[in-house]
Structures are given as C-alpha cells and as structure tokens.
PDB file of C-alpha atoms in Angstrom:
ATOM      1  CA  UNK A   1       0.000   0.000   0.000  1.00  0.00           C
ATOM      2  CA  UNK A   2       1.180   3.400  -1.333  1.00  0.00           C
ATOM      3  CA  UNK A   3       1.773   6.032   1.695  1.00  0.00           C
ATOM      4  CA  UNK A   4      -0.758   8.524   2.503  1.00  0.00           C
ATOM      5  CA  UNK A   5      -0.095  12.405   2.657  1.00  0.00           C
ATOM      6  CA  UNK A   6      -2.759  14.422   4.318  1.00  0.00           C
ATOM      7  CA  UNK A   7      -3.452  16.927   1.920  1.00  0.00           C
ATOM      8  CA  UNK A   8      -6.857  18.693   3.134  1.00  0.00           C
ATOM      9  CA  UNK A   9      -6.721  22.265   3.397  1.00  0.00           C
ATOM     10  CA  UNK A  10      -7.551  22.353   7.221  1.00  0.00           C
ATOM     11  CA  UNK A  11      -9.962  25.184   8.645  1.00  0.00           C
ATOM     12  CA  UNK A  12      -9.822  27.028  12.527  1.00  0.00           C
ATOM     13  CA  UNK A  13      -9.786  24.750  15.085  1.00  0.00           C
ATOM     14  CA  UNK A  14     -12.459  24.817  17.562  1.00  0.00           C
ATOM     15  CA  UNK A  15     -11.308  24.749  21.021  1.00  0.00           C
ATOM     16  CA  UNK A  16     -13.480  22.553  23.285  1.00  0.00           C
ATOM     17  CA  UNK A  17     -13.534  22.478  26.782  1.00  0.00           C
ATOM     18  CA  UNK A  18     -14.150  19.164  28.536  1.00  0.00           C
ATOM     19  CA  UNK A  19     -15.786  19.020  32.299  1.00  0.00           C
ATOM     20  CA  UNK A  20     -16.173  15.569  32.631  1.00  0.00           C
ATOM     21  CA  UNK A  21     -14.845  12.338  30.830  1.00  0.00           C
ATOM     22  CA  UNK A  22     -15.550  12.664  26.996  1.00  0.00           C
ATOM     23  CA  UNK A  23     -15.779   8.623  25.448  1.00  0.00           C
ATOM     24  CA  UNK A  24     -16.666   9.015  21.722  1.00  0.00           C
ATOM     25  CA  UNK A  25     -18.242   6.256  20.275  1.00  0.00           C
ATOM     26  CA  UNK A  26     -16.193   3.378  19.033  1.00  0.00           C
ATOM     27  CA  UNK A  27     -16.345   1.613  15.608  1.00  0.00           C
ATOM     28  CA  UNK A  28     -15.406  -2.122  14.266  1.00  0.00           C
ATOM     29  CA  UNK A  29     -12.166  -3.006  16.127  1.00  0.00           C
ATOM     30  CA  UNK A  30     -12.496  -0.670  19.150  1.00  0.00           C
ATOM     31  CA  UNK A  31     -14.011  -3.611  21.019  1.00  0.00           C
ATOM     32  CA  UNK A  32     -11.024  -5.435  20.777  1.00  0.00           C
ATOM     33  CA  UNK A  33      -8.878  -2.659  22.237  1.00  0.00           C
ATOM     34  CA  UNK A  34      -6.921  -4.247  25.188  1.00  0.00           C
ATOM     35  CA  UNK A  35      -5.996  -1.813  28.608  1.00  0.00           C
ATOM     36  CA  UNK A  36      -4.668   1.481  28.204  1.00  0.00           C
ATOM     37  CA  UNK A  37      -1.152   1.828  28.216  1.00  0.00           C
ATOM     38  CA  UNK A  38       1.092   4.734  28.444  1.00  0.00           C
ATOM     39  CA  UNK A  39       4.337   2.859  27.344  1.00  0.00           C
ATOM     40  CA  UNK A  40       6.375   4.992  25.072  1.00  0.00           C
ATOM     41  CA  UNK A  41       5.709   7.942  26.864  1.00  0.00           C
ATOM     42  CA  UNK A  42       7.674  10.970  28.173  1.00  0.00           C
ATOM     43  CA  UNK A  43       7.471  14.224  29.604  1.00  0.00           C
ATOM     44  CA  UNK A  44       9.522  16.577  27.540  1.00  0.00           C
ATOM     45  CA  UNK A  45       8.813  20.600  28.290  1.00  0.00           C
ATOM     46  CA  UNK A  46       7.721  20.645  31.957  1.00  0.00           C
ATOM     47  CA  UNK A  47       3.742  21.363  32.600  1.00  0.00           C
ATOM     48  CA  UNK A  48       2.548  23.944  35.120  1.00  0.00           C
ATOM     49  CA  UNK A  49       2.660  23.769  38.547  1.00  0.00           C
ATOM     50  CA  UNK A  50       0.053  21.158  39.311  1.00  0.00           C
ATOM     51  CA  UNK A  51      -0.986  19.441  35.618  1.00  0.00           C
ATOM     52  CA  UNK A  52      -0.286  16.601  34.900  1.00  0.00           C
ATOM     53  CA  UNK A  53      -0.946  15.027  30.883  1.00  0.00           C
ATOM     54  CA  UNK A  54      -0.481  12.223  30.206  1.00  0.00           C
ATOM     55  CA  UNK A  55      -1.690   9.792  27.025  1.00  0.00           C
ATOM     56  CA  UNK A  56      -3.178   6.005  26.577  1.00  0.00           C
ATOM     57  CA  UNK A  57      -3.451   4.006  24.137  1.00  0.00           C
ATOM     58  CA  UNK A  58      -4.939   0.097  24.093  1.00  0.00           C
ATOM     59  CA  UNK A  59      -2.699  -2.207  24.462  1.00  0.00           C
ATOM     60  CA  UNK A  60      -3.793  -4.098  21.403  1.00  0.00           C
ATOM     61  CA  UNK A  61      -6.195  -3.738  18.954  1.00  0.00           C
ATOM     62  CA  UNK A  62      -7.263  -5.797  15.923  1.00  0.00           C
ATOM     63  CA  UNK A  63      -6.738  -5.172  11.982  1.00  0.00           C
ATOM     64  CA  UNK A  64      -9.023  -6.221   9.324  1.00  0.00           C
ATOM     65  CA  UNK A  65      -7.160  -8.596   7.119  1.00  0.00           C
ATOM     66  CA  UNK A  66      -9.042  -7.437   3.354  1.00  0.00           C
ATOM     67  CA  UNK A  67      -9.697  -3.872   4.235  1.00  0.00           C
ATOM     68  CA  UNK A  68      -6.876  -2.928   6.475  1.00  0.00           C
ATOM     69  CA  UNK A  69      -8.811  -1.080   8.708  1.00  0.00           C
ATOM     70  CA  UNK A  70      -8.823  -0.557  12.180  1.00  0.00           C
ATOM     71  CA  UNK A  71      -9.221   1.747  15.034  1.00  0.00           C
ATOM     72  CA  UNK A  72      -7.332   3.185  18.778  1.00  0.00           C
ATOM     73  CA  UNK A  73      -8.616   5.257  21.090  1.00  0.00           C
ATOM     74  CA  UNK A  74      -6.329   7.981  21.673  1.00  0.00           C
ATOM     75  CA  UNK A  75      -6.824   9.171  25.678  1.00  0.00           C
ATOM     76  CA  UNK A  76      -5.458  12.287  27.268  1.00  0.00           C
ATOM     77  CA  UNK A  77      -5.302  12.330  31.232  1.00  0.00           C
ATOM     78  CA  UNK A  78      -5.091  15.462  33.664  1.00  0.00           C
ATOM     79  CA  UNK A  79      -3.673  13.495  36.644  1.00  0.00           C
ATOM     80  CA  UNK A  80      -2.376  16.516  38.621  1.00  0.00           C
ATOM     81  CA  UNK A  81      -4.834  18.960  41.165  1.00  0.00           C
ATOM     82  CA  UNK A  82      -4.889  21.534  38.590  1.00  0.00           C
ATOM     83  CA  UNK A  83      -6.836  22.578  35.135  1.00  0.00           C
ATOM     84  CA  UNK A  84      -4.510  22.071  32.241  1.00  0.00           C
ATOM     85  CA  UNK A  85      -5.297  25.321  30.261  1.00  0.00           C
ATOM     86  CA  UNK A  86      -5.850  25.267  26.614  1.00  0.00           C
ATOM     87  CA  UNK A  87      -4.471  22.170  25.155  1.00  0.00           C
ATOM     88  CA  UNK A  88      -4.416  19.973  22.142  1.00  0.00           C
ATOM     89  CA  UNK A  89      -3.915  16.456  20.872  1.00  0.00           C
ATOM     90  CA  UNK A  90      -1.453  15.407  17.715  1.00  0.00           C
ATOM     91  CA  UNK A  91      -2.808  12.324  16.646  1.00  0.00           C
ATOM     92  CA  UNK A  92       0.274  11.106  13.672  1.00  0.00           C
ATOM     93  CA  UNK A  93       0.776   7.914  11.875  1.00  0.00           C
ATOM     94  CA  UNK A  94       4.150   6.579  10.547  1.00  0.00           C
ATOM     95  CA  UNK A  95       4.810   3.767   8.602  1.00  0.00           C
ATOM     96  CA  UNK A  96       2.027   0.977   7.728  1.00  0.00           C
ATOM     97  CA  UNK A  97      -0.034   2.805   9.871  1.00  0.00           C
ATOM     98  CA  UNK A  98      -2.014   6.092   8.302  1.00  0.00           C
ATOM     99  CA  UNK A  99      -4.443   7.730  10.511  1.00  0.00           C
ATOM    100  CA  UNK A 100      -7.132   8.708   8.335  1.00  0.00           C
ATOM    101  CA  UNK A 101      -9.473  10.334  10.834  1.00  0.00           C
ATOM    102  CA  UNK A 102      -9.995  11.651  14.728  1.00  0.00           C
ATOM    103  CA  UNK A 103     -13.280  12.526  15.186  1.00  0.00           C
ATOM    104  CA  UNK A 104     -13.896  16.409  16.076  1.00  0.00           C
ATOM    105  CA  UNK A 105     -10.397  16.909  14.713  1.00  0.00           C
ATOM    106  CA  UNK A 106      -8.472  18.572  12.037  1.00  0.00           C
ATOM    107  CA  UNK A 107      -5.909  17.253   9.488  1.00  0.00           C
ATOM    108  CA  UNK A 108      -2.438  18.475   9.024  1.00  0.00           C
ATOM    109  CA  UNK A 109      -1.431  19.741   6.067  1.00  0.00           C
ATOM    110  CA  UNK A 110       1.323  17.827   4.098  1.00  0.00           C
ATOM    111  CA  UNK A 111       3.712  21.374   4.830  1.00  0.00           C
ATOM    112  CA  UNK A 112       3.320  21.061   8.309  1.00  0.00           C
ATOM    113  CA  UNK A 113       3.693  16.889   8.578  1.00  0.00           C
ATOM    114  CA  UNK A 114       6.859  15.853  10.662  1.00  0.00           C
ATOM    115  CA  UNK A 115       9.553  14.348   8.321  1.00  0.00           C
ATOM    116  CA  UNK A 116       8.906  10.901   8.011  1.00  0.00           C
ATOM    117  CA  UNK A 117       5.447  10.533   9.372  1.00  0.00           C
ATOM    118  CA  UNK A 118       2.204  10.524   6.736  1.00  0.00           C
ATOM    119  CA  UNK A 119      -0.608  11.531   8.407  1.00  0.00           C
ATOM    120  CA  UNK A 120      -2.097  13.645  11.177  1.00  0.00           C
ATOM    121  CA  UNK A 121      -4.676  15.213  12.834  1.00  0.00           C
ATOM    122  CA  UNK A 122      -4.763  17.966  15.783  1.00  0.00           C
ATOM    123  CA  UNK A 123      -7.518  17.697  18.269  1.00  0.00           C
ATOM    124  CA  UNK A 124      -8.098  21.076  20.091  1.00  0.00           C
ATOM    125  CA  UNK A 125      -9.500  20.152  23.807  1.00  0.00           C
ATOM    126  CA  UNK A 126      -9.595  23.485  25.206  1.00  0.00           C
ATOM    127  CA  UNK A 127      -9.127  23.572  28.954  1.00  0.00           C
ATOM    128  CA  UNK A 128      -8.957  19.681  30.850  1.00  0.00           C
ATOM    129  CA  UNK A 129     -10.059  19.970  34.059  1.00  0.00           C
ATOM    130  CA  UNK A 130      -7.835  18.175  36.968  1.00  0.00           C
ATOM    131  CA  UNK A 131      -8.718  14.215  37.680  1.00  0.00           C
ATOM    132  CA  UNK A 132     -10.430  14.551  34.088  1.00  0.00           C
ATOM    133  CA  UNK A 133      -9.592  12.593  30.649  1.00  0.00           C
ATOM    134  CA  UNK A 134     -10.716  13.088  26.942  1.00  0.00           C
ATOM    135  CA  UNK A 135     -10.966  10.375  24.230  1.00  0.00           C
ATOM    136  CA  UNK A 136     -10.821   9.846  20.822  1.00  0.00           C
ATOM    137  CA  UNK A 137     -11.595   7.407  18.074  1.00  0.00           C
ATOM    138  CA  UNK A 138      -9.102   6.766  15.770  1.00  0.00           C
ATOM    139  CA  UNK A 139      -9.998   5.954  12.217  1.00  0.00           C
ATOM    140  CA  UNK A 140      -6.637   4.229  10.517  1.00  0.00           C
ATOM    141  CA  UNK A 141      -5.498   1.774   7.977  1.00  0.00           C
ATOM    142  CA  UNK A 142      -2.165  -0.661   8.653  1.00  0.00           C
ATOM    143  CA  UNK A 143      -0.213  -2.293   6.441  1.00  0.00           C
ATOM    144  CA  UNK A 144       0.333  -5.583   7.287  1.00  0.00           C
ATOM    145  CA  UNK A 145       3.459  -5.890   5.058  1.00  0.00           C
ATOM    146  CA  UNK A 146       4.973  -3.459   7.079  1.00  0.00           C
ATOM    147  CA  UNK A 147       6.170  -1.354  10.527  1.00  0.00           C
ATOM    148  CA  UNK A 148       3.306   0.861  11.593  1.00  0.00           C
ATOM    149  CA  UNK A 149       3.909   3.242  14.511  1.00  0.00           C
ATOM    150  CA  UNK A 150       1.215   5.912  15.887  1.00  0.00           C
ATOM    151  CA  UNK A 151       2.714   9.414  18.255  1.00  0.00           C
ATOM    152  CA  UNK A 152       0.598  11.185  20.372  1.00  0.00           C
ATOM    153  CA  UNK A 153       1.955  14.826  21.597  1.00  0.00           C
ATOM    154  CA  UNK A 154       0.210  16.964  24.219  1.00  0.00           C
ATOM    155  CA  UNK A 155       0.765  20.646  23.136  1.00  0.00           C
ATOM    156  CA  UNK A 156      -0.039  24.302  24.327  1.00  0.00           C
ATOM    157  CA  UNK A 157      -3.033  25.353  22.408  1.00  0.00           C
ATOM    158  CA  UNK A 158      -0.680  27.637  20.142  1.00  0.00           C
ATOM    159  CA  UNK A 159       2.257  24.625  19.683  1.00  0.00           C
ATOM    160  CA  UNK A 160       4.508  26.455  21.343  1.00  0.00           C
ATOM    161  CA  UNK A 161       4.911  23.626  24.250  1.00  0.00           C
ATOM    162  CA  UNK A 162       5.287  19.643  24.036  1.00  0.00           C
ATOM    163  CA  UNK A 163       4.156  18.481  27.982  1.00  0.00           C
ATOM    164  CA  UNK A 164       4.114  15.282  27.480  1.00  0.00           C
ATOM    165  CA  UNK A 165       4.935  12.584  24.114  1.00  0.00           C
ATOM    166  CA  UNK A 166       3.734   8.990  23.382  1.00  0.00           C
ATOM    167  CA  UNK A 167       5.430   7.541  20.587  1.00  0.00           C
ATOM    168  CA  UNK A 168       6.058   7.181  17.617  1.00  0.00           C
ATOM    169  CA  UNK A 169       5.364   3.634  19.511  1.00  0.00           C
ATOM    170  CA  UNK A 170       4.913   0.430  17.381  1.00  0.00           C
ATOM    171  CA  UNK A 171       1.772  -1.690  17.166  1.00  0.00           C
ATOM    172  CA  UNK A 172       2.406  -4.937  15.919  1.00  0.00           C
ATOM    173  CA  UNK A 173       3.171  -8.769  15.948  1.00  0.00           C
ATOM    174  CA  UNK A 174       5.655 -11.766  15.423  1.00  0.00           C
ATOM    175  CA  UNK A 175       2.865 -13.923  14.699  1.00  0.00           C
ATOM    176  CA  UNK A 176       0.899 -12.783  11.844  1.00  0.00           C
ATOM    177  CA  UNK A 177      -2.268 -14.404  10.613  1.00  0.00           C
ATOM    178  CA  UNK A 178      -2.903 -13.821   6.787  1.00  0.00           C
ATOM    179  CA  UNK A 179      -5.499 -16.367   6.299  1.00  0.00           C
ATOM    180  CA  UNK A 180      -7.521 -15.388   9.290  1.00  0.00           C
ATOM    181  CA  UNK A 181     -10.492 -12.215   9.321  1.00  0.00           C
ATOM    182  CA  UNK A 182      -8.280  -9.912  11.212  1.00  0.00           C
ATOM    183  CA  UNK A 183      -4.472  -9.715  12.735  1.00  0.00           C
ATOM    184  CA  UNK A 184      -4.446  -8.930  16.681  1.00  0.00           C
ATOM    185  CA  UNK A 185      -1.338  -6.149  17.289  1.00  0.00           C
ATOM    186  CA  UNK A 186       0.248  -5.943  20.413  1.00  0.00           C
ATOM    187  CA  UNK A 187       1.670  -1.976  21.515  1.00  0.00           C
ATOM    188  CA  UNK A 188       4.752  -1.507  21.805  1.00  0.00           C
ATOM    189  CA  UNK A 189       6.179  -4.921  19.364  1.00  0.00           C
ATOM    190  CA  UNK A 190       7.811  -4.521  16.081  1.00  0.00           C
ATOM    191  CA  UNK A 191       5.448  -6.024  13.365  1.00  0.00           C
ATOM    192  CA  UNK A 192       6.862  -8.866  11.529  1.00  0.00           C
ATOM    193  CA  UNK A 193       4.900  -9.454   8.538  1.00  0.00           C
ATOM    194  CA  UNK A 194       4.083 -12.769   7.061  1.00  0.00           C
ATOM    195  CA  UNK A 195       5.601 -14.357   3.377  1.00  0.00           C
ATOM    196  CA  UNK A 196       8.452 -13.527   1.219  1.00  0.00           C
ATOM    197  CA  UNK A 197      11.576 -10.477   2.775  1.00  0.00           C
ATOM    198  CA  UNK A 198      10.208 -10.135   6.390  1.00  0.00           C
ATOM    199  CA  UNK A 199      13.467 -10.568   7.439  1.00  0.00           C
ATOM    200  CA  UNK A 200      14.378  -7.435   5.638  1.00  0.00           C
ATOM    201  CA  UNK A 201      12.054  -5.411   7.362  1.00  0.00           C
ATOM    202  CA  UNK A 202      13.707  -2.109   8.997  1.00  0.00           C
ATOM    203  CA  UNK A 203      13.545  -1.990  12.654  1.00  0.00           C
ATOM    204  CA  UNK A 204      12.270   0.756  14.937  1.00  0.00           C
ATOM    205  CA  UNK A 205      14.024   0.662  17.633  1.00  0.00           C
ATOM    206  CA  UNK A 206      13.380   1.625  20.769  1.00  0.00           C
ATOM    207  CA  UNK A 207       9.643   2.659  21.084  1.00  0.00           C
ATOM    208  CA  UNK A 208      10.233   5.473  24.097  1.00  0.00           C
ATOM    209  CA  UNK A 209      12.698   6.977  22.345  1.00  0.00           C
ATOM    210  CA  UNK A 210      11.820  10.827  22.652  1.00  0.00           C
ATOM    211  CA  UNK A 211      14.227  13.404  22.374  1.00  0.00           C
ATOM    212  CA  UNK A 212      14.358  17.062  24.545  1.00  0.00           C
ATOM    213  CA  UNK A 213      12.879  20.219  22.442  1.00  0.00           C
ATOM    214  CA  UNK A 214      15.333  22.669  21.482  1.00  0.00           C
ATOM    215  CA  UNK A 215      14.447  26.588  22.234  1.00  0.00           C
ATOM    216  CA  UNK A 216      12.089  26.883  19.222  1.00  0.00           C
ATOM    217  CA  UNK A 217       9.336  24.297  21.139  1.00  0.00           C
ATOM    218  CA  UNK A 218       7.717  22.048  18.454  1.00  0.00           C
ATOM    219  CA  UNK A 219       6.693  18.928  18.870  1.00  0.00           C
ATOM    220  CA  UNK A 220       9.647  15.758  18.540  1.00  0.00           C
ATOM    221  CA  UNK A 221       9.003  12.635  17.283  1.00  0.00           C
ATOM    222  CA  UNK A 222      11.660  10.045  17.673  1.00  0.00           C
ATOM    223  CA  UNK A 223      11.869   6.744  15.643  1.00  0.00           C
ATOM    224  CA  UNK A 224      14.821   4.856  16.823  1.00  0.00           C
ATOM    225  CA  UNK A 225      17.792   6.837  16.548  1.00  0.00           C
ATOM    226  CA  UNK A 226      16.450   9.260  14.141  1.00  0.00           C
ATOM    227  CA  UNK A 227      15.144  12.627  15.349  1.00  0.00           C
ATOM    228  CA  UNK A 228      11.938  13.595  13.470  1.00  0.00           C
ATOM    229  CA  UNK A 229      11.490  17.285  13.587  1.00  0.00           C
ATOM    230  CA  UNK A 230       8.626  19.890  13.407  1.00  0.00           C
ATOM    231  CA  UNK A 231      10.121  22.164  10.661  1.00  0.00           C
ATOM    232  CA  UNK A 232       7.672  25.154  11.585  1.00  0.00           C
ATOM    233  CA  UNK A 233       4.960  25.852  14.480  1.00  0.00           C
ATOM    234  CA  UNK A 234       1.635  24.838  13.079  1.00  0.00           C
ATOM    235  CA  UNK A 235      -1.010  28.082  12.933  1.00  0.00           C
ATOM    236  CA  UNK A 236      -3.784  25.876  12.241  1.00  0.00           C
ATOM    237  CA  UNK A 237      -5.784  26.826  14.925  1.00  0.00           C
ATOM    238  CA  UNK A 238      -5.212  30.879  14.518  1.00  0.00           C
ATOM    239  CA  UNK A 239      -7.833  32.430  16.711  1.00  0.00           C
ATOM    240  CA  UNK A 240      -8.331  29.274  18.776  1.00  0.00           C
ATOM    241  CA  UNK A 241      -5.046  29.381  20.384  1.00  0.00           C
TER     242      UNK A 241
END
C-alpha cells in the first residue's frame, strides 16, 4: 500500500472544553482494544505547577485482514490537582499505519507533517479539568506488510509547548495471521509481517525513544535513533489558540 499524505486544506480549530470524561463512540475493532497503556511515553517541556498530561493508548487492537482497517482510542489524562489550560492532541501515523481520521479533529497539512510521518490530525480540547480525561476514536489503515507506529503529543493550544509525548510507539506482531479475518497487534512490538523479505524489514528501535525540544518548542518525534522534527509551528488553529 502506497503512503498517505494528508493533503486537506484544514480550517480554525475549535477549542473545546471538557468538564467531565468525553468517550466518543467506538467503531469495528475498538471492542477489541486491550488496557490502556502509556508505554512509550515521556514528559519533555515541563507542565505547570500542578498538571499533569499524560496519554493512553490500548494495548492491542485488531486489523481487518481485506480492508486494512482498524481503530485506537487515543486518551489524554489530567492526573495533577490543577486545570490544564488550553491544550491539544497530535494524533500522527508513521509507517504501515495512516491515521485517516480523529473525530472532532483537524488534518495536518502535508507542509506542516513531521519528516517521516504521513498523516495527522490535531484535536483542540480546550481547557482539561484536573482528575479529568478526553478520548478519541481513531480511524486508521495498517499495512500488514509493514512497521506501523502511531505518536501522540500533548501541546499548548498555540504549539509552542510539548508536555508530554507517546510515541512514535509500534503496534504490531511476530505472529501474523494472513489467512484469518483480522491480525491482533500488540503496543509496543515490532510487526513482523508474514511471506516472502520479512526478514528485511527495517527496525524501529526503541519505542520510548523521545528526544528534549530545542528553544524553538515544536513537537519531537523520535523513531529509533532518528530525530523527526517539526520544521515550523503549526497556525492551524489561529484564533483558537
């Protein structure tokens, strides 16, 4: 399968504020999702004085063998005795995986993609209260013939700040199952696809693998020893900060 590029002219983004637990509806696959996991995740520019984010993601979840689909729930968590402020989600595929939607969220333009990654979406949450969470569905394809790895960065409204970093972490398995209706993926394992040059298949390395910001505070995804960079603050979501 041909990589995706994101290339939807994206409008304002609409801040949203969330005062209780937000769980959008799920689609074919999310009832497979396993626990939430935050493994490949890191703190990277420090949060205010009392926030805590962090993100989830199941710890497995289940891809259609014909159509490649599947779909993750993407969490965000204020564990600290504080309200976040205005915040947003980076939902970004790498890989075999391509995130082709988040509900009540925005694509990225190509221009503003990470090097390396080919697809995204940026979910404004507005302010998350303390001891509160927000969810949401997921909408990819994987490519079971490769890698696929998903990154989830918790941002300032106006990108300016990375608080916390999932990813990019693998989904994926050493036992794949062509002739079966769908392959289970485990987070966190390198996929190993079935037939003909798996052993050729490039590595990841290791999934929590995040490097510090430098002084211009965009958003770092890290895929094994390579840094991938934000190569200019997004202004997507002028006027919603």
């Amino acid at each position: 399968m041909s990589s995706y590029r994101a290339a939807v002219a994206v409008g304002p983004l609409v801040a949203a504020s969330f005062s209780a637990v937000l769980v959008l509806s799920g689609t074919a696959g999310a009832q497979d999702e396993g626990p939430a996991s935050g493994k490949g995740g890191k703190a990277v520019d420090k949060a205010p004085a009392g926030v805590e984010l962090t993100t989830l993601l199941p710890e497995k979840i289940s891809v259609d063998n014909g159509s490649e689909k599947t779909s993750i729930t993407a969490t965000v968590k204020n564990g600290g005795i504080k309200d976040s402020g205005r915040i947003r989600l980076l939902v970004v595929g790498f890989d075999g995986l391509v995130v082709k939607n988040v509900e009540g969220c925005s694509a990225i333009p190509e221009k503003n993609l990470p090097a390396g990654s080919n697809s995204g979406f940026a979910c404004p949450i507005g302010n998350l209260a303390a001891g509160k969470s927000a969810s949401y569905t997921v909408q990819a394809t994987y490519d079971l013939g490769k890698t696929g790895k998903i990154c989830l960065p918790v941002q300032t409204g106006d990108g300016k700040k990375t608080f916390w970093q999932q990813g990019p972490v693998p989904f994926g398995t050493d036992n794949p199952s062509p002739d079966a209706p769908a392959t289970p993926l485990l987070l966190g394992t390198d996929n190993e696809p079935a037939g003909p040059g798996a052993e050729e298949l490039p590595r990841t390395g290791p999934a929590d693998a995040v490097l510090p910001l430098g002084a211009a505070g965009a958003a770092l995804c890290a895929a094994g020893a390579a840094g991938l960079w934000w190569s200019r603050r997004r202004r997507t979501d002028t006027g919603s900060g």
